[in-house]
PDB file of C-alpha atoms in Angstrom:
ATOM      1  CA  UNK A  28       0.000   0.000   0.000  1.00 81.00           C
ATOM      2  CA  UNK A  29       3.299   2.469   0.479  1.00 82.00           C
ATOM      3  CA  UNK A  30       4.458   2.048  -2.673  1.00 82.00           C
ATOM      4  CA  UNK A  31       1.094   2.746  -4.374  1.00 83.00           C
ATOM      5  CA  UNK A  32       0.565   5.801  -2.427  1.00 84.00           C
ATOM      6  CA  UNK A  33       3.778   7.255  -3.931  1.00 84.00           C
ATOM      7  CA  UNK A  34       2.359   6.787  -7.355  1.00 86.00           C
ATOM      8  CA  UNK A  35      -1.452   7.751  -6.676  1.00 91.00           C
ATOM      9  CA  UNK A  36      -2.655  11.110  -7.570  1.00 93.00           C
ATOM     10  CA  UNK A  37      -4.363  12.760  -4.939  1.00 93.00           C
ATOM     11  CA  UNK A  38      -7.977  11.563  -5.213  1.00 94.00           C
ATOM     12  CA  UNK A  39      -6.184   7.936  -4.855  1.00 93.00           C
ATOM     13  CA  UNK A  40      -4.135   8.735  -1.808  1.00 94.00           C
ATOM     14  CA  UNK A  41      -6.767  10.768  -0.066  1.00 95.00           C
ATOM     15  CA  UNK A  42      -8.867   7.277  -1.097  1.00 94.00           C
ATOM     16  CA  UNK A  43      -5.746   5.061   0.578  1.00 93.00           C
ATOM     17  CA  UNK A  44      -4.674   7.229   3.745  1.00 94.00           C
ATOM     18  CA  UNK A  45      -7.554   6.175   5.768  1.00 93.00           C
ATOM     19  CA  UNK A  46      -6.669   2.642   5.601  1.00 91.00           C
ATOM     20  CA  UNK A  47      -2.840   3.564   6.908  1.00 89.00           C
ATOM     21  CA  UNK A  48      -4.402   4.623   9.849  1.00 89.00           C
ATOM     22  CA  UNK A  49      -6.026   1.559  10.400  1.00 90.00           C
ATOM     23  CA  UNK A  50      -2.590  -1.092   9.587  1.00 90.00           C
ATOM     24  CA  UNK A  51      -0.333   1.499  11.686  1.00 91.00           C
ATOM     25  CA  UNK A  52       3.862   0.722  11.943  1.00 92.00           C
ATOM     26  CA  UNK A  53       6.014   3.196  11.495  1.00 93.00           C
ATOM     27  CA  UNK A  54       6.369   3.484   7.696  1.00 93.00           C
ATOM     28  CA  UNK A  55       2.831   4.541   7.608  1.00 93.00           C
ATOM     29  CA  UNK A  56       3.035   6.641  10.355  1.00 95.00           C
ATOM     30  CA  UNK A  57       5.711   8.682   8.558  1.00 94.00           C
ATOM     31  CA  UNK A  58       3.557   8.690   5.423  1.00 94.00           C
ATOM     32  CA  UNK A  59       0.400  10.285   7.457  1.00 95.00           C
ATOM     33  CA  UNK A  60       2.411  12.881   9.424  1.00 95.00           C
ATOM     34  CA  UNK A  61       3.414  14.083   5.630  1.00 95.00           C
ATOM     35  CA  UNK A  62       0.492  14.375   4.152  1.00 95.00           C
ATOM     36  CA  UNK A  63      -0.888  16.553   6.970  1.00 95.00           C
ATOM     37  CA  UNK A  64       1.273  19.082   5.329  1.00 95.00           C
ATOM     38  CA  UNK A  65       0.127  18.435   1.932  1.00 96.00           C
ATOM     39  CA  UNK A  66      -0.953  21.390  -0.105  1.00 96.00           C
ATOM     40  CA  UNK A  67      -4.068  19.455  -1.312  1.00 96.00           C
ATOM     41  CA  UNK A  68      -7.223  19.739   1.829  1.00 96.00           C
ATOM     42  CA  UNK A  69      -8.082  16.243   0.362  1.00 97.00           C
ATOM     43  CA  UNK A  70      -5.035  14.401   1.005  1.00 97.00           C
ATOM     44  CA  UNK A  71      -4.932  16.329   4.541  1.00 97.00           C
ATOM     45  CA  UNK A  72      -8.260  15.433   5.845  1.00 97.00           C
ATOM     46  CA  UNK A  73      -7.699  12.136   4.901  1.00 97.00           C
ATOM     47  CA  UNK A  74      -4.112  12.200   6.808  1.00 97.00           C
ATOM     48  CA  UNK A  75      -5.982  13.657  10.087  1.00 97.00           C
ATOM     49  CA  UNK A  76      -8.487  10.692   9.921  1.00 97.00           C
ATOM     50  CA  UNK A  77      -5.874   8.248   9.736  1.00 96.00           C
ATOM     51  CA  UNK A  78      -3.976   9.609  12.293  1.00 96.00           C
ATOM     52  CA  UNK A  79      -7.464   9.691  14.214  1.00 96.00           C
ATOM     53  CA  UNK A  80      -8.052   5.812  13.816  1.00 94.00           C
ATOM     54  CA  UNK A  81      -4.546   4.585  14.542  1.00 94.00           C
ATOM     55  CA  UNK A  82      -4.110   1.479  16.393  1.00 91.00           C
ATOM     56  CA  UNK A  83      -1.260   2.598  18.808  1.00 91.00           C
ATOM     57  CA  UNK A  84      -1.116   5.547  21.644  1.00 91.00           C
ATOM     58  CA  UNK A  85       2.127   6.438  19.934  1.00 91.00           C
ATOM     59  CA  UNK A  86      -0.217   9.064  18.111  1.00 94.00           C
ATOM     60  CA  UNK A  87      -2.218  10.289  21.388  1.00 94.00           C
ATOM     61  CA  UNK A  88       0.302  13.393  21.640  1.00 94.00           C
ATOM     62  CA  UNK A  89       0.318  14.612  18.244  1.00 95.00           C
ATOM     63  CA  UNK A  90      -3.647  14.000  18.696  1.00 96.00           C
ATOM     64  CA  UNK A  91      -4.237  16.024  21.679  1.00 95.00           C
ATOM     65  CA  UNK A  92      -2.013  19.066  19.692  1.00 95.00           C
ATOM     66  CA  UNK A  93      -4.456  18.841  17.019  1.00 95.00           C
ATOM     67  CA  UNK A  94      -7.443  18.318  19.103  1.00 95.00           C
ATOM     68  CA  UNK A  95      -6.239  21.879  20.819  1.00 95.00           C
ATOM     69  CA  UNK A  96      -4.419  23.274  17.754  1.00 95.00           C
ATOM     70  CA  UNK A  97      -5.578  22.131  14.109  1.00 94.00           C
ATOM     71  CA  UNK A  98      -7.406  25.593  12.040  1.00 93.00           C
ATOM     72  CA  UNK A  99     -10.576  23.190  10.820  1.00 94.00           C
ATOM     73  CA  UNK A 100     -13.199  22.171  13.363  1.00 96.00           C
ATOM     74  CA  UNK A 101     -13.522  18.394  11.487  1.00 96.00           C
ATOM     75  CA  UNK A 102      -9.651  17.413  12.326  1.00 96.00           C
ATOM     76  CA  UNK A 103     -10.188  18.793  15.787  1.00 96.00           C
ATOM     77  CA  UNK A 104     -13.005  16.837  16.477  1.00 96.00           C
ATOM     78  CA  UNK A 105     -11.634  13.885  14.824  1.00 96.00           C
ATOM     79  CA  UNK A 106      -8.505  13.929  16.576  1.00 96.00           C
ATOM     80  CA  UNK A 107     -11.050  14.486  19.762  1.00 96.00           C
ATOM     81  CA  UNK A 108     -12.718  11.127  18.918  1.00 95.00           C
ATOM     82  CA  UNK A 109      -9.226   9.836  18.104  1.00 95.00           C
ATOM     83  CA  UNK A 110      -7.835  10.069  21.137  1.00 93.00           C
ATOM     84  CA  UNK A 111     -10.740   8.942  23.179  1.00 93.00           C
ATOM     85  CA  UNK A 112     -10.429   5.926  21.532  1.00 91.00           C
ATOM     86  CA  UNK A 113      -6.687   5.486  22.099  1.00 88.00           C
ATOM     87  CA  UNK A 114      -7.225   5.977  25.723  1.00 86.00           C
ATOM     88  CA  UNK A 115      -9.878   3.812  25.897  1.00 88.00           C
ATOM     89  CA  UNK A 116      -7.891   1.245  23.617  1.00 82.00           C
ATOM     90  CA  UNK A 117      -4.993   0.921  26.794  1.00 78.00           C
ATOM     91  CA  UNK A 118      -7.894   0.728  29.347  1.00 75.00           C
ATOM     92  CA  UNK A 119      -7.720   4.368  30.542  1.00 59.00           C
ATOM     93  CA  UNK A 120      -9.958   6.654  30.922  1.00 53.00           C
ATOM     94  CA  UNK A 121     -13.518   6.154  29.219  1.00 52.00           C
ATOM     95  CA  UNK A 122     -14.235   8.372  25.812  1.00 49.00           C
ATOM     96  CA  UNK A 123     -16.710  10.594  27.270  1.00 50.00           C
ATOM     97  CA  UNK A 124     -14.716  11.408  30.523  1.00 48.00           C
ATOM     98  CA  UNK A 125     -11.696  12.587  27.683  1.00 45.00           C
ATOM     99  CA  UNK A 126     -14.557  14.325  25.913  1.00 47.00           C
ATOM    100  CA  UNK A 127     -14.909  16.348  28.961  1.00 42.00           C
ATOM    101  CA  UNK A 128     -11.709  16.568  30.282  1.00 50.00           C
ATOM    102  CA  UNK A 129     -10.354  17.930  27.467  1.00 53.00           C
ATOM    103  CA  UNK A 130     -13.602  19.890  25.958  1.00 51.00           C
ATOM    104  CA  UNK A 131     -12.250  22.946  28.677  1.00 52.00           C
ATOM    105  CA  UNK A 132      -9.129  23.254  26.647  1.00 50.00           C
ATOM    106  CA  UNK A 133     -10.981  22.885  23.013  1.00 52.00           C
ATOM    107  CA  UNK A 134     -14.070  24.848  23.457  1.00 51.00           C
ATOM    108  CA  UNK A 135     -12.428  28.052  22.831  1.00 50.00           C
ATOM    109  CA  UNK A 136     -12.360  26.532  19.180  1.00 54.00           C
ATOM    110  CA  UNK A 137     -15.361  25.606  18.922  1.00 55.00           C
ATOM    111  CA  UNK A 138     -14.964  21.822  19.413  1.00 47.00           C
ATOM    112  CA  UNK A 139     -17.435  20.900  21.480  1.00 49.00           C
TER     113      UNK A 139
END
């Protein structure tokens, strides 16, 4: 799936990126946290809702920056939903407690 995202035009690797965020490793991970910086708003909401369904907490930092920090509303609630369910993934804290513990810090964007 790398190797046909470097040879997809956009509308095929906005199509693919979701699924990266789904198979995680590192490779992939690299691949999403580049496209969040692509110049096409395809290919990046499609990076922040991979990055959203990841399978690992080694994304719940970068996901609580974009829950606080992203411009669009969609990637900061997505990354919102995201990281509830990475906490909830390692047997943390339940989604809607995150929700609420971090809608305080969102809200002022117009997250919640």
């Amino acid at each position: 799936m790398l190797a046909a995202l470097k040879t997809a035009p956009p509308a095929g690797r906005a199509a693919l990126l979701p699924a990266l965020g789904r198979l995680g490793g590192s490779e992939a991970l690299a691949v999403v946290r580049a496209a969040m910086n692509d110049p096409d708003g395809a290919i990046r909401d499609a990076a922040v809702r991979a990055l959203s369904n990841w399978p690992a907490a080694t994304v719940a930092d970068q996901l609580m920056q974009l829950a606080r920090e992203a411009d669009q509303q969609p990637h900061r609630v997505w990354a919102l939903r995201g990281l509830a369910r990475v906490i909830a993934r390692q047997g943390g804290t339940q989604p809607q407690e995150t929700s609420v513990s971090c809608s305080g810090t969102c809200s002022r964007r117009g997250t919640d």
